[in-house]
Amino acid sequence: MPPLPRPAALLCDMDGTLVDTEHAWLDTVAGFLRTQGSPAGATTLAPFAGAALADAADRLVRDGLTALSPEETLARLDQEFTARVAAGVAVQPGALRLLDRARALGVPTALVTASERHVADLVLDTLGRHRFDTSVASGETTRGKPHPDPYLAAAAALGVAPQDCLAVEDTPTGASAALAAGCRLLAVPSVPGIEPGPRTVLVASLTEADLADAVG
């Protein structure tokens, strides 16, 4: 594909987009469901793709998939997922090249994640903090994804208009947040559900993505 128009800023999701943690997250939810005697198939797991911990815990309780309280559920999910990330994460193919390309072009970059701050910090250490100008984690805006608030906060922190930004996402939840904020979207789906559109480009891997030298 030809290089994408150079954006005012690059706003990147983390789990499943830059690092291969989305499947670790879904495995965490599946493992929890099995301990509760609840189904853990693909249909049950689908709504949890890209979800923040608190939202996932609330859904598990609301849908009757656990007898634990939301607080107990959140604590168990957080402990298990954090341990998986701390054990090491794989960087997605093409992710560092895209981040470094943005750096070389002078395009500011933000990490915009539904993960908790302590998880985001672990991944920032893996990716290299020098590759990011700011980051927004779960709980740092009034509403999280799929609402636009995290992307609006990242754009504001960088001093750019959301509509001039390129967001990079892998789940329908994150894609909805980016599009609702007015961003253009580069989608590298890890689960089904993101459709191409006037502001959405789909690629199979970030190895296929590049930014143009000229301002778009």
mmCIF file with all atom_site columns, C-alpha atoms in Angstrom:
data_model
loop_
_atom_site.group_PDB
_atom_site.id
_atom_site.type_symbol
_atom_site.label_atom_id
_atom_site.label_alt_id
_atom_site.label_comp_id
_atom_site.label_asym_id
_atom_site.label_entity_id
_atom_site.label_seq_id
_atom_site.pdbx_PDB_ins_code
_atom_site.Cartn_x
_atom_site.Cartn_y
_atom_site.Cartn_z
_atom_site.occupancy
_atom_site.B_iso_or_equiv
_atom_site.pdbx_formal_charge
_atom_site.auth_seq_id
_atom_site.auth_comp_id
_atom_site.auth_asym_id
_atom_site.auth_atom_id
_atom_site.pdbx_PDB_model_num
ATOM 1   C CA . MET A 1 1   ? 0.000   0.000   0.000  1.00 0.00 ? 1   MET A CA 1
ATOM 2   C CA . PRO A 1 2   ? 1.209   3.600   -0.584 1.00 0.00 ? 2   PRO A CA 1
ATOM 3   C CA . PRO A 1 3   ? 2.437   5.553   2.462  1.00 0.00 ? 3   PRO A CA 1
ATOM 4   C CA . LEU A 1 4   ? -0.306  7.051   4.617  1.00 0.00 ? 4   LEU A CA 1
ATOM 5   C CA . PRO A 1 5   ? -0.617  10.849  4.682  1.00 0.00 ? 5   PRO A CA 1
ATOM 6   C CA . ARG A 1 6   ? 1.646   12.239  7.380  1.00 0.00 ? 6   ARG A CA 1
ATOM 7   C CA . PRO A 1 7   ? -0.500  13.058  10.448 1.00 0.00 ? 7   PRO A CA 1
ATOM 8   C CA . ALA A 1 8   ? -0.148  15.818  13.015 1.00 0.00 ? 8   ALA A CA 1
ATOM 9   C CA . ALA A 1 9   ? 0.306   13.070  15.612 1.00 0.00 ? 9   ALA A CA 1
ATOM 10  C CA . LEU A 1 10  ? 0.348   9.290   15.863 1.00 0.00 ? 10  LEU A CA 1
ATOM 11  C CA . LEU A 1 11  ? -1.908  7.912   18.618 1.00 0.00 ? 11  LEU A CA 1
ATOM 12  C CA . CYS A 1 12  ? -1.250  4.226   19.262 1.00 0.00 ? 12  CYS A CA 1
ATOM 13  C CA . ASP A 1 13  ? -3.210  1.647   21.162 1.00 0.00 ? 13  ASP A CA 1
ATOM 14  C CA . MET A 1 14  ? -1.030  -0.795  23.084 1.00 0.00 ? 14  MET A CA 1
ATOM 15  C CA . ASP A 1 15  ? -2.481  -4.275  23.677 1.00 0.00 ? 15  ASP A CA 1
ATOM 16  C CA . GLY A 1 16  ? -2.592  -6.260  20.455 1.00 0.00 ? 16  GLY A CA 1
ATOM 17  C CA . THR A 1 17  ? -1.483  -3.249  18.418 1.00 0.00 ? 17  THR A CA 1
ATOM 18  C CA . LEU A 1 18  ? 2.082   -2.516  19.477 1.00 0.00 ? 18  LEU A CA 1
ATOM 19  C CA . VAL A 1 19  ? 2.642   -5.579  21.663 1.00 0.00 ? 19  VAL A CA 1
ATOM 20  C CA . ASP A 1 20  ? 1.140   -9.063  21.558 1.00 0.00 ? 20  ASP A CA 1
ATOM 21  C CA . THR A 1 21  ? -0.817  -8.782  24.798 1.00 0.00 ? 21  THR A CA 1
ATOM 22  C CA . GLU A 1 22  ? -4.413  -8.858  23.548 1.00 0.00 ? 22  GLU A CA 1
ATOM 23  C CA . HIS A 1 23  ? -4.370  -12.637 23.431 1.00 0.00 ? 23  HIS A CA 1
ATOM 24  C CA . ALA A 1 24  ? -2.730  -12.710 26.874 1.00 0.00 ? 24  ALA A CA 1
ATOM 25  C CA . TRP A 1 25  ? -5.580  -10.532 28.118 1.00 0.00 ? 25  TRP A CA 1
ATOM 26  C CA . LEU A 1 26  ? -8.247  -12.773 26.583 1.00 0.00 ? 26  LEU A CA 1
ATOM 27  C CA . ASP A 1 27  ? -6.431  -15.821 28.003 1.00 0.00 ? 27  ASP A CA 1
ATOM 28  C CA . THR A 1 28  ? -6.577  -14.115 31.407 1.00 0.00 ? 28  THR A CA 1
ATOM 29  C CA . VAL A 1 29  ? -10.331 -13.635 31.092 1.00 0.00 ? 29  VAL A CA 1
ATOM 30  C CA . ALA A 1 30  ? -10.796 -17.206 29.821 1.00 0.00 ? 30  ALA A CA 1
ATOM 31  C CA . GLY A 1 31  ? -8.797  -18.610 32.732 1.00 0.00 ? 31  GLY A CA 1
ATOM 32  C CA . PHE A 1 32  ? -10.861 -16.610 35.185 1.00 0.00 ? 32  PHE A CA 1
ATOM 33  C CA . LEU A 1 33  ? -14.107 -17.818 33.601 1.00 0.00 ? 33  LEU A CA 1
ATOM 34  C CA . ARG A 1 34  ? -13.006 -21.429 33.922 1.00 0.00 ? 34  ARG A CA 1
ATOM 35  C CA . THR A 1 35  ? -12.296 -20.962 37.642 1.00 0.00 ? 35  THR A CA 1
ATOM 36  C CA . GLN A 1 36  ? -15.862 -19.694 37.979 1.00 0.00 ? 36  GLN A CA 1
ATOM 37  C CA . GLY A 1 37  ? -17.363 -22.623 36.077 1.00 0.00 ? 37  GLY A CA 1
ATOM 38  C CA . SER A 1 38  ? -18.488 -20.335 33.276 1.00 0.00 ? 38  SER A CA 1
ATOM 39  C CA . PRO A 1 39  ? -18.162 -20.815 29.498 1.00 0.00 ? 39  PRO A CA 1
ATOM 40  C CA . ALA A 1 40  ? -14.928 -19.455 28.038 1.00 0.00 ? 40  ALA A CA 1
ATOM 41  C CA . GLY A 1 41  ? -15.464 -19.840 24.298 1.00 0.00 ? 41  GLY A CA 1
ATOM 42  C CA . ALA A 1 42  ? -14.880 -17.270 21.574 1.00 0.00 ? 42  ALA A CA 1
ATOM 43  C CA . THR A 1 43  ? -18.450 -15.920 21.715 1.00 0.00 ? 43  THR A CA 1
ATOM 44  C CA . THR A 1 44  ? -18.219 -15.282 25.453 1.00 0.00 ? 44  THR A CA 1
ATOM 45  C CA . LEU A 1 45  ? -14.779 -13.688 25.158 1.00 0.00 ? 45  LEU A CA 1
ATOM 46  C CA . ALA A 1 46  ? -15.531 -11.403 22.190 1.00 0.00 ? 46  ALA A CA 1
ATOM 47  C CA . PRO A 1 47  ? -16.959 -8.453  24.229 1.00 0.00 ? 47  PRO A CA 1
ATOM 48  C CA . PHE A 1 48  ? -13.807 -8.388  26.377 1.00 0.00 ? 48  PHE A CA 1
ATOM 49  C CA . ALA A 1 49  ? -11.416 -7.635  23.499 1.00 0.00 ? 49  ALA A CA 1
ATOM 50  C CA . GLY A 1 50  ? -9.956  -4.181  24.103 1.00 0.00 ? 50  GLY A CA 1
ATOM 51  C CA . ALA A 1 51  ? -11.931 -3.712  27.327 1.00 0.00 ? 51  ALA A CA 1
ATOM 52  C CA . ALA A 1 52  ? -10.502 -1.992  30.391 1.00 0.00 ? 52  ALA A CA 1
ATOM 53  C CA . LEU A 1 53  ? -10.114 -4.061  33.553 1.00 0.00 ? 53  LEU A CA 1
ATOM 54  C CA . ALA A 1 54  ? -12.892 -2.309  35.440 1.00 0.00 ? 54  ALA A CA 1
ATOM 55  C CA . ASP A 1 55  ? -15.301 -2.588  32.509 1.00 0.00 ? 55  ASP A CA 1
ATOM 56  C CA . ALA A 1 56  ? -14.445 -6.283  32.105 1.00 0.00 ? 56  ALA A CA 1
ATOM 57  C CA . ALA A 1 57  ? -14.988 -6.950  35.807 1.00 0.00 ? 57  ALA A CA 1
ATOM 58  C CA . ASP A 1 58  ? -18.342 -5.141  35.752 1.00 0.00 ? 58  ASP A CA 1
ATOM 59  C CA . ARG A 1 59  ? -19.460 -7.120  32.695 1.00 0.00 ? 59  ARG A CA 1
ATOM 60  C CA . LEU A 1 60  ? -18.454 -10.464 34.228 1.00 0.00 ? 60  LEU A CA 1
ATOM 61  C CA . VAL A 1 61  ? -20.542 -9.705  37.313 1.00 0.00 ? 61  VAL A CA 1
ATOM 62  C CA . ARG A 1 62  ? -23.447 -8.162  35.389 1.00 0.00 ? 62  ARG A CA 1
ATOM 63  C CA . ASP A 1 63  ? -23.664 -11.138 33.011 1.00 0.00 ? 63  ASP A CA 1
ATOM 64  C CA . GLY A 1 64  ? -23.680 -13.609 35.894 1.00 0.00 ? 64  GLY A CA 1
ATOM 65  C CA . LEU A 1 65  ? -20.372 -15.182 34.882 1.00 0.00 ? 65  LEU A CA 1
ATOM 66  C CA . THR A 1 66  ? -18.959 -14.947 38.398 1.00 0.00 ? 66  THR A CA 1
ATOM 67  C CA . ALA A 1 67  ? -20.338 -14.880 41.936 1.00 0.00 ? 67  ALA A CA 1
ATOM 68  C CA . LEU A 1 68  ? -17.492 -12.609 43.054 1.00 0.00 ? 68  LEU A CA 1
ATOM 69  C CA . SER A 1 69  ? -17.889 -8.856  43.550 1.00 0.00 ? 69  SER A CA 1
ATOM 70  C CA . PRO A 1 70  ? -16.636 -6.429  40.880 1.00 0.00 ? 70  PRO A CA 1
ATOM 71  C CA . GLU A 1 71  ? -13.772 -5.474  43.202 1.00 0.00 ? 71  GLU A CA 1
ATOM 72  C CA . GLU A 1 72  ? -12.682 -9.085  43.741 1.00 0.00 ? 72  GLU A CA 1
ATOM 73  C CA . THR A 1 73  ? -13.026 -9.831  40.041 1.00 0.00 ? 73  THR A CA 1
ATOM 74  C CA . LEU A 1 74  ? -10.975 -6.797  39.065 1.00 0.00 ? 74  LEU A CA 1
ATOM 75  C CA . ALA A 1 75  ? -8.224  -7.690  41.553 1.00 0.00 ? 75  ALA A CA 1
ATOM 76  C CA . ARG A 1 76  ? -7.908  -11.228 40.193 1.00 0.00 ? 76  ARG A CA 1
ATOM 77  C CA . LEU A 1 77  ? -7.847  -10.103 36.570 1.00 0.00 ? 77  LEU A CA 1
ATOM 78  C CA . ASP A 1 78  ? -5.321  -7.382  37.336 1.00 0.00 ? 78  ASP A CA 1
ATOM 79  C CA . GLN A 1 79  ? -2.991  -9.723  39.222 1.00 0.00 ? 79  GLN A CA 1
ATOM 80  C CA . GLU A 1 80  ? -3.000  -12.370 36.498 1.00 0.00 ? 80  GLU A CA 1
ATOM 81  C CA . PHE A 1 81  ? -2.699  -10.022 33.524 1.00 0.00 ? 81  PHE A CA 1
ATOM 82  C CA . THR A 1 82  ? 0.049   -7.956  35.139 1.00 0.00 ? 82  THR A CA 1
ATOM 83  C CA . ALA A 1 83  ? 2.005   -11.137 35.862 1.00 0.00 ? 83  ALA A CA 1
ATOM 84  C CA . ARG A 1 84  ? 1.702   -12.203 32.225 1.00 0.00 ? 84  ARG A CA 1
ATOM 85  C CA . VAL A 1 85  ? 2.958   -8.826  30.983 1.00 0.00 ? 85  VAL A CA 1
ATOM 86  C CA . ALA A 1 86  ? 5.773   -8.673  33.544 1.00 0.00 ? 86  ALA A CA 1
ATOM 87  C CA . ALA A 1 87  ? 6.969   -12.087 32.342 1.00 0.00 ? 87  ALA A CA 1
ATOM 88  C CA . GLY A 1 88  ? 7.658   -10.515 28.958 1.00 0.00 ? 88  GLY A CA 1
ATOM 89  C CA . VAL A 1 89  ? 5.761   -9.356  25.898 1.00 0.00 ? 89  VAL A CA 1
ATOM 90  C CA . ALA A 1 90  ? 6.529   -9.661  22.201 1.00 0.00 ? 90  ALA A CA 1
ATOM 91  C CA . VAL A 1 91  ? 6.571   -6.491  20.137 1.00 0.00 ? 91  VAL A CA 1
ATOM 92  C CA . GLN A 1 92  ? 4.282   -6.725  17.119 1.00 0.00 ? 92  GLN A CA 1
ATOM 93  C CA . PRO A 1 93  ? 5.996   -6.916  13.698 1.00 0.00 ? 93  PRO A CA 1
ATOM 94  C CA . GLY A 1 94  ? 6.473   -3.455  12.227 1.00 0.00 ? 94  GLY A CA 1
ATOM 95  C CA . ALA A 1 95  ? 5.579   -1.606  15.444 1.00 0.00 ? 95  ALA A CA 1
ATOM 96  C CA . LEU A 1 96  ? 9.016   -0.200  16.250 1.00 0.00 ? 96  LEU A CA 1
ATOM 97  C CA . ARG A 1 97  ? 9.633   0.690   12.614 1.00 0.00 ? 97  ARG A CA 1
ATOM 98  C CA . LEU A 1 98  ? 6.401   2.707   12.507 1.00 0.00 ? 98  LEU A CA 1
ATOM 99  C CA . LEU A 1 99  ? 7.199   4.460   15.792 1.00 0.00 ? 99  LEU A CA 1
ATOM 100 C CA . ASP A 1 100 ? 10.723  5.272   14.652 1.00 0.00 ? 100 ASP A CA 1
ATOM 101 C CA . ARG A 1 101 ? 9.449   6.495   11.304 1.00 0.00 ? 101 ARG A CA 1
ATOM 102 C CA . ALA A 1 102 ? 7.130   8.917   13.109 1.00 0.00 ? 102 ALA A CA 1
ATOM 103 C CA . ARG A 1 103 ? 10.064  10.079  15.235 1.00 0.00 ? 103 ARG A CA 1
ATOM 104 C CA . ALA A 1 104 ? 12.227  10.649  12.181 1.00 0.00 ? 104 ALA A CA 1
ATOM 105 C CA . LEU A 1 105 ? 9.486   12.755  10.567 1.00 0.00 ? 105 LEU A CA 1
ATOM 106 C CA . GLY A 1 106 ? 8.954   14.824  13.721 1.00 0.00 ? 106 GLY A CA 1
ATOM 107 C CA . VAL A 1 107 ? 5.456   13.402  14.269 1.00 0.00 ? 107 VAL A CA 1
ATOM 108 C CA . PRO A 1 108 ? 4.631   13.374  18.016 1.00 0.00 ? 108 PRO A CA 1
ATOM 109 C CA . THR A 1 109 ? 3.411   10.033  19.333 1.00 0.00 ? 109 THR A CA 1
ATOM 110 C CA . ALA A 1 110 ? 1.135   9.010   22.185 1.00 0.00 ? 110 ALA A CA 1
ATOM 111 C CA . LEU A 1 111 ? 0.333   5.656   23.753 1.00 0.00 ? 111 LEU A CA 1
ATOM 112 C CA . VAL A 1 112 ? -3.432  5.412   24.316 1.00 0.00 ? 112 VAL A CA 1
ATOM 113 C CA . THR A 1 113 ? -4.307  2.255   26.210 1.00 0.00 ? 113 THR A CA 1
ATOM 114 C CA . ALA A 1 114 ? -7.194  0.660   28.077 1.00 0.00 ? 114 ALA A CA 1
ATOM 115 C CA . SER A 1 115 ? -4.674  -1.055  30.347 1.00 0.00 ? 115 SER A CA 1
ATOM 116 C CA . GLU A 1 116 ? -3.884  0.205   33.827 1.00 0.00 ? 116 GLU A CA 1
ATOM 117 C CA . ARG A 1 117 ? -0.990  2.618   34.331 1.00 0.00 ? 117 ARG A CA 1
ATOM 118 C CA . HIS A 1 118 ? 1.271   0.003   35.962 1.00 0.00 ? 118 HIS A CA 1
ATOM 119 C CA . VAL A 1 119 ? 0.820   -2.292  32.953 1.00 0.00 ? 119 VAL A CA 1
ATOM 120 C CA . ALA A 1 120 ? 1.352   0.560   30.509 1.00 0.00 ? 120 ALA A CA 1
ATOM 121 C CA . ASP A 1 121 ? 4.595   1.467   32.280 1.00 0.00 ? 121 ASP A CA 1
ATOM 122 C CA . LEU A 1 122 ? 5.876   -2.097  31.926 1.00 0.00 ? 122 LEU A CA 1
ATOM 123 C CA . VAL A 1 123 ? 5.217   -1.984  28.200 1.00 0.00 ? 123 VAL A CA 1
ATOM 124 C CA . LEU A 1 124 ? 6.678   1.502   27.792 1.00 0.00 ? 124 LEU A CA 1
ATOM 125 C CA . ASP A 1 125 ? 9.918   0.147   29.220 1.00 0.00 ? 125 ASP A CA 1
ATOM 126 C CA . THR A 1 126 ? 9.829   -2.624  26.609 1.00 0.00 ? 126 THR A CA 1
ATOM 127 C CA . LEU A 1 127 ? 9.022   -0.360  23.668 1.00 0.00 ? 127 LEU A CA 1
ATOM 128 C CA . GLY A 1 128 ? 11.314  2.465   24.773 1.00 0.00 ? 128 GLY A CA 1
ATOM 129 C CA . ARG A 1 129 ? 9.932   5.552   26.476 1.00 0.00 ? 129 ARG A CA 1
ATOM 130 C CA . HIS A 1 130 ? 11.889  7.765   24.102 1.00 0.00 ? 130 HIS A CA 1
ATOM 131 C CA . ARG A 1 131 ? 9.484   6.734   21.340 1.00 0.00 ? 131 ARG A CA 1
ATOM 132 C CA . PHE A 1 132 ? 6.517   8.452   23.039 1.00 0.00 ? 132 PHE A CA 1
ATOM 133 C CA . ASP A 1 133 ? 5.750   12.062  23.912 1.00 0.00 ? 133 ASP A CA 1
ATOM 134 C CA . THR A 1 134 ? 2.838   11.249  26.207 1.00 0.00 ? 134 THR A CA 1
ATOM 135 C CA . SER A 1 135 ? 0.617   8.368   27.290 1.00 0.00 ? 135 SER A CA 1
ATOM 136 C CA . VAL A 1 136 ? -2.960  7.902   28.489 1.00 0.00 ? 136 VAL A CA 1
ATOM 137 C CA . ALA A 1 137 ? -3.913  4.831   30.525 1.00 0.00 ? 137 ALA A CA 1
ATOM 138 C CA . SER A 1 138 ? -7.131  3.423   31.974 1.00 0.00 ? 138 SER A CA 1
ATOM 139 C CA . GLY A 1 139 ? -8.724  5.631   34.612 1.00 0.00 ? 139 GLY A CA 1
ATOM 140 C CA . GLU A 1 140 ? -6.917  8.773   33.493 1.00 0.00 ? 140 GLU A CA 1
ATOM 141 C CA . THR A 1 141 ? -9.952  10.144  31.656 1.00 0.00 ? 141 THR A CA 1
ATOM 142 C CA . THR A 1 142 ? -13.566 10.375  32.821 1.00 0.00 ? 142 THR A CA 1
ATOM 143 C CA . ARG A 1 143 ? -14.578 7.643   30.384 1.00 0.00 ? 143 ARG A CA 1
ATOM 144 C CA . GLY A 1 144 ? -12.486 4.978   28.688 1.00 0.00 ? 144 GLY A CA 1
ATOM 145 C CA . LYS A 1 145 ? -12.737 3.280   25.327 1.00 0.00 ? 145 LYS A CA 1
ATOM 146 C CA . PRO A 1 146 ? -15.090 2.892   23.400 1.00 0.00 ? 146 PRO A CA 1
ATOM 147 C CA . HIS A 1 147 ? -15.740 6.534   24.371 1.00 0.00 ? 147 HIS A CA 1
ATOM 148 C CA . PRO A 1 148 ? -13.535 9.126   22.639 1.00 0.00 ? 148 PRO A CA 1
ATOM 149 C CA . ASP A 1 149 ? -12.118 10.612  25.864 1.00 0.00 ? 149 ASP A CA 1
ATOM 150 C CA . PRO A 1 150 ? -8.686  8.862   25.850 1.00 0.00 ? 150 PRO A CA 1
ATOM 151 C CA . TYR A 1 151 ? -7.969  9.936   22.274 1.00 0.00 ? 151 TYR A CA 1
ATOM 152 C CA . LEU A 1 152 ? -9.208  13.460  22.906 1.00 0.00 ? 152 LEU A CA 1
ATOM 153 C CA . ALA A 1 153 ? -6.936  13.653  25.965 1.00 0.00 ? 153 ALA A CA 1
ATOM 154 C CA . ALA A 1 154 ? -3.911  12.423  24.015 1.00 0.00 ? 154 ALA A CA 1
ATOM 155 C CA . ALA A 1 155 ? -4.484  14.928  21.204 1.00 0.00 ? 155 ALA A CA 1
ATOM 156 C CA . ALA A 1 156 ? -4.918  17.747  23.722 1.00 0.00 ? 156 ALA A CA 1
ATOM 157 C CA . ALA A 1 157 ? -1.705  16.770  25.513 1.00 0.00 ? 157 ALA A CA 1
ATOM 158 C CA . LEU A 1 158 ? 0.144   16.971  22.196 1.00 0.00 ? 158 LEU A CA 1
ATOM 159 C CA . GLY A 1 159 ? -1.526  20.245  21.213 1.00 0.00 ? 159 GLY A CA 1
ATOM 160 C CA . VAL A 1 160 ? -3.057  18.928  17.996 1.00 0.00 ? 160 VAL A CA 1
ATOM 161 C CA . ALA A 1 161 ? -6.582  18.568  16.632 1.00 0.00 ? 161 ALA A CA 1
ATOM 162 C CA . PRO A 1 162 ? -7.963  14.997  16.837 1.00 0.00 ? 162 PRO A CA 1
ATOM 163 C CA . GLN A 1 163 ? -9.099  15.100  13.216 1.00 0.00 ? 163 GLN A CA 1
ATOM 164 C CA . ASP A 1 164 ? -5.495  15.669  12.162 1.00 0.00 ? 164 ASP A CA 1
ATOM 165 C CA . CYS A 1 165 ? -4.276  12.589  14.040 1.00 0.00 ? 165 CYS A CA 1
ATOM 166 C CA . LEU A 1 166 ? -3.804  8.996   12.935 1.00 0.00 ? 166 LEU A CA 1
ATOM 167 C CA . ALA A 1 167 ? -4.914  6.436   15.516 1.00 0.00 ? 167 ALA A CA 1
ATOM 168 C CA . VAL A 1 168 ? -3.667  2.855   15.370 1.00 0.00 ? 168 VAL A CA 1
ATOM 169 C CA . GLU A 1 169 ? -5.982  0.186   16.800 1.00 0.00 ? 169 GLU A CA 1
ATOM 170 C CA . ASP A 1 170 ? -6.677  -3.542  16.691 1.00 0.00 ? 170 ASP A CA 1
ATOM 171 C CA . THR A 1 171 ? -10.156 -4.017  18.238 1.00 0.00 ? 171 THR A CA 1
ATOM 172 C CA . PRO A 1 172 ? -13.657 -2.679  17.517 1.00 0.00 ? 172 PRO A CA 1
ATOM 173 C CA . THR A 1 173 ? -13.708 -1.130  21.007 1.00 0.00 ? 173 THR A CA 1
ATOM 174 C CA . GLY A 1 174 ? -10.608 0.923   20.339 1.00 0.00 ? 174 GLY A CA 1
ATOM 175 C CA . ALA A 1 175 ? -11.600 1.698   16.769 1.00 0.00 ? 175 ALA A CA 1
ATOM 176 C CA . SER A 1 176 ? -14.925 3.110   17.992 1.00 0.00 ? 176 SER A CA 1
ATOM 177 C CA . ALA A 1 177 ? -13.088 5.362   20.446 1.00 0.00 ? 177 ALA A CA 1
ATOM 178 C CA . ALA A 1 178 ? -10.670 6.684   17.823 1.00 0.00 ? 178 ALA A CA 1
ATOM 179 C CA . LEU A 1 179 ? -13.359 7.336   15.224 1.00 0.00 ? 179 LEU A CA 1
ATOM 180 C CA . ALA A 1 180 ? -15.654 8.963   17.791 1.00 0.00 ? 180 ALA A CA 1
ATOM 181 C CA . ALA A 1 181 ? -12.802 11.341  18.634 1.00 0.00 ? 181 ALA A CA 1
ATOM 182 C CA . GLY A 1 182 ? -12.584 12.303  14.962 1.00 0.00 ? 182 GLY A CA 1
ATOM 183 C CA . CYS A 1 183 ? -9.251  10.618  14.232 1.00 0.00 ? 183 CYS A CA 1
ATOM 184 C CA . ARG A 1 184 ? -8.281  8.836   11.068 1.00 0.00 ? 184 ARG A CA 1
ATOM 185 C CA . LEU A 1 185 ? -7.774  5.154   11.790 1.00 0.00 ? 185 LEU A CA 1
ATOM 186 C CA . LEU A 1 186 ? -5.152  2.620   10.825 1.00 0.00 ? 186 LEU A CA 1
ATOM 187 C CA . ALA A 1 187 ? -6.584  -0.729  11.897 1.00 0.00 ? 187 ALA A CA 1
ATOM 188 C CA . VAL A 1 188 ? -4.576  -3.923  12.290 1.00 0.00 ? 188 VAL A CA 1
ATOM 189 C CA . PRO A 1 189 ? -7.345  -6.230  13.536 1.00 0.00 ? 189 PRO A CA 1
ATOM 190 C CA . SER A 1 190 ? -6.609  -8.868  16.171 1.00 0.00 ? 190 SER A CA 1
ATOM 191 C CA . VAL A 1 191 ? -10.314 -9.801  16.374 1.00 0.00 ? 191 VAL A CA 1
ATOM 192 C CA . PRO A 1 192 ? -13.145 -9.425  13.839 1.00 0.00 ? 192 PRO A CA 1
ATOM 193 C CA . GLY A 1 193 ? -15.416 -6.407  13.736 1.00 0.00 ? 193 GLY A CA 1
ATOM 194 C CA . ILE A 1 194 ? -13.548 -3.411  12.278 1.00 0.00 ? 194 ILE A CA 1
ATOM 195 C CA . GLU A 1 195 ? -14.915 -2.331  8.919  1.00 0.00 ? 195 GLU A CA 1
ATOM 196 C CA . PRO A 1 196 ? -13.095 -0.203  6.302  1.00 0.00 ? 196 PRO A CA 1
ATOM 197 C CA . GLY A 1 197 ? -14.517 3.265   5.756  1.00 0.00 ? 197 GLY A CA 1
ATOM 198 C CA . PRO A 1 198 ? -13.751 6.833   4.654  1.00 0.00 ? 198 PRO A CA 1
ATOM 199 C CA . ARG A 1 199 ? -11.469 7.370   7.672  1.00 0.00 ? 199 ARG A CA 1
ATOM 200 C CA . THR A 1 200 ? -10.374 3.755   8.180  1.00 0.00 ? 200 THR A CA 1
ATOM 201 C CA . VAL A 1 201 ? -7.574  1.804   6.499  1.00 0.00 ? 201 VAL A CA 1
ATOM 202 C CA . LEU A 1 202 ? -7.147  -1.893  7.336  1.00 0.00 ? 202 LEU A CA 1
ATOM 203 C CA . VAL A 1 203 ? -3.829  -3.736  7.160  1.00 0.00 ? 203 VAL A CA 1
ATOM 204 C CA . ALA A 1 204 ? -2.939  -7.285  8.129  1.00 0.00 ? 204 ALA A CA 1
ATOM 205 C CA . SER A 1 205 ? 0.253   -6.178  9.881  1.00 0.00 ? 205 SER A CA 1
ATOM 206 C CA . LEU A 1 206 ? 2.051   -2.969  10.807 1.00 0.00 ? 206 LEU A CA 1
ATOM 207 C CA . THR A 1 207 ? 4.804   -4.126  8.453  1.00 0.00 ? 207 THR A CA 1
ATOM 208 C CA . GLU A 1 208 ? 2.481   -2.923  5.680  1.00 0.00 ? 208 GLU A CA 1
ATOM 209 C CA . ALA A 1 209 ? 2.162   0.592   7.132  1.00 0.00 ? 209 ALA A CA 1
ATOM 210 C CA . ASP A 1 210 ? 4.332   3.619   6.436  1.00 0.00 ? 210 ASP A CA 1
ATOM 211 C CA . LEU A 1 211 ? 4.024   7.390   6.745  1.00 0.00 ? 211 LEU A CA 1
ATOM 212 C CA . ALA A 1 212 ? 4.617   9.705   3.819  1.00 0.00 ? 212 ALA A CA 1
ATOM 213 C CA . ASP A 1 213 ? 7.406   12.274  3.924  1.00 0.00 ? 213 ASP A CA 1
ATOM 214 C CA . ALA A 1 214 ? 5.074   15.048  2.792  1.00 0.00 ? 214 ALA A CA 1
ATOM 215 C CA . VAL A 1 215 ? 2.341   16.397  5.040  1.00 0.00 ? 215 VAL A CA 1
ATOM 216 C CA . GLY A 1 216 ? -1.033  14.961  4.005  1.00 0.00 ? 216 GLY A CA 1
#
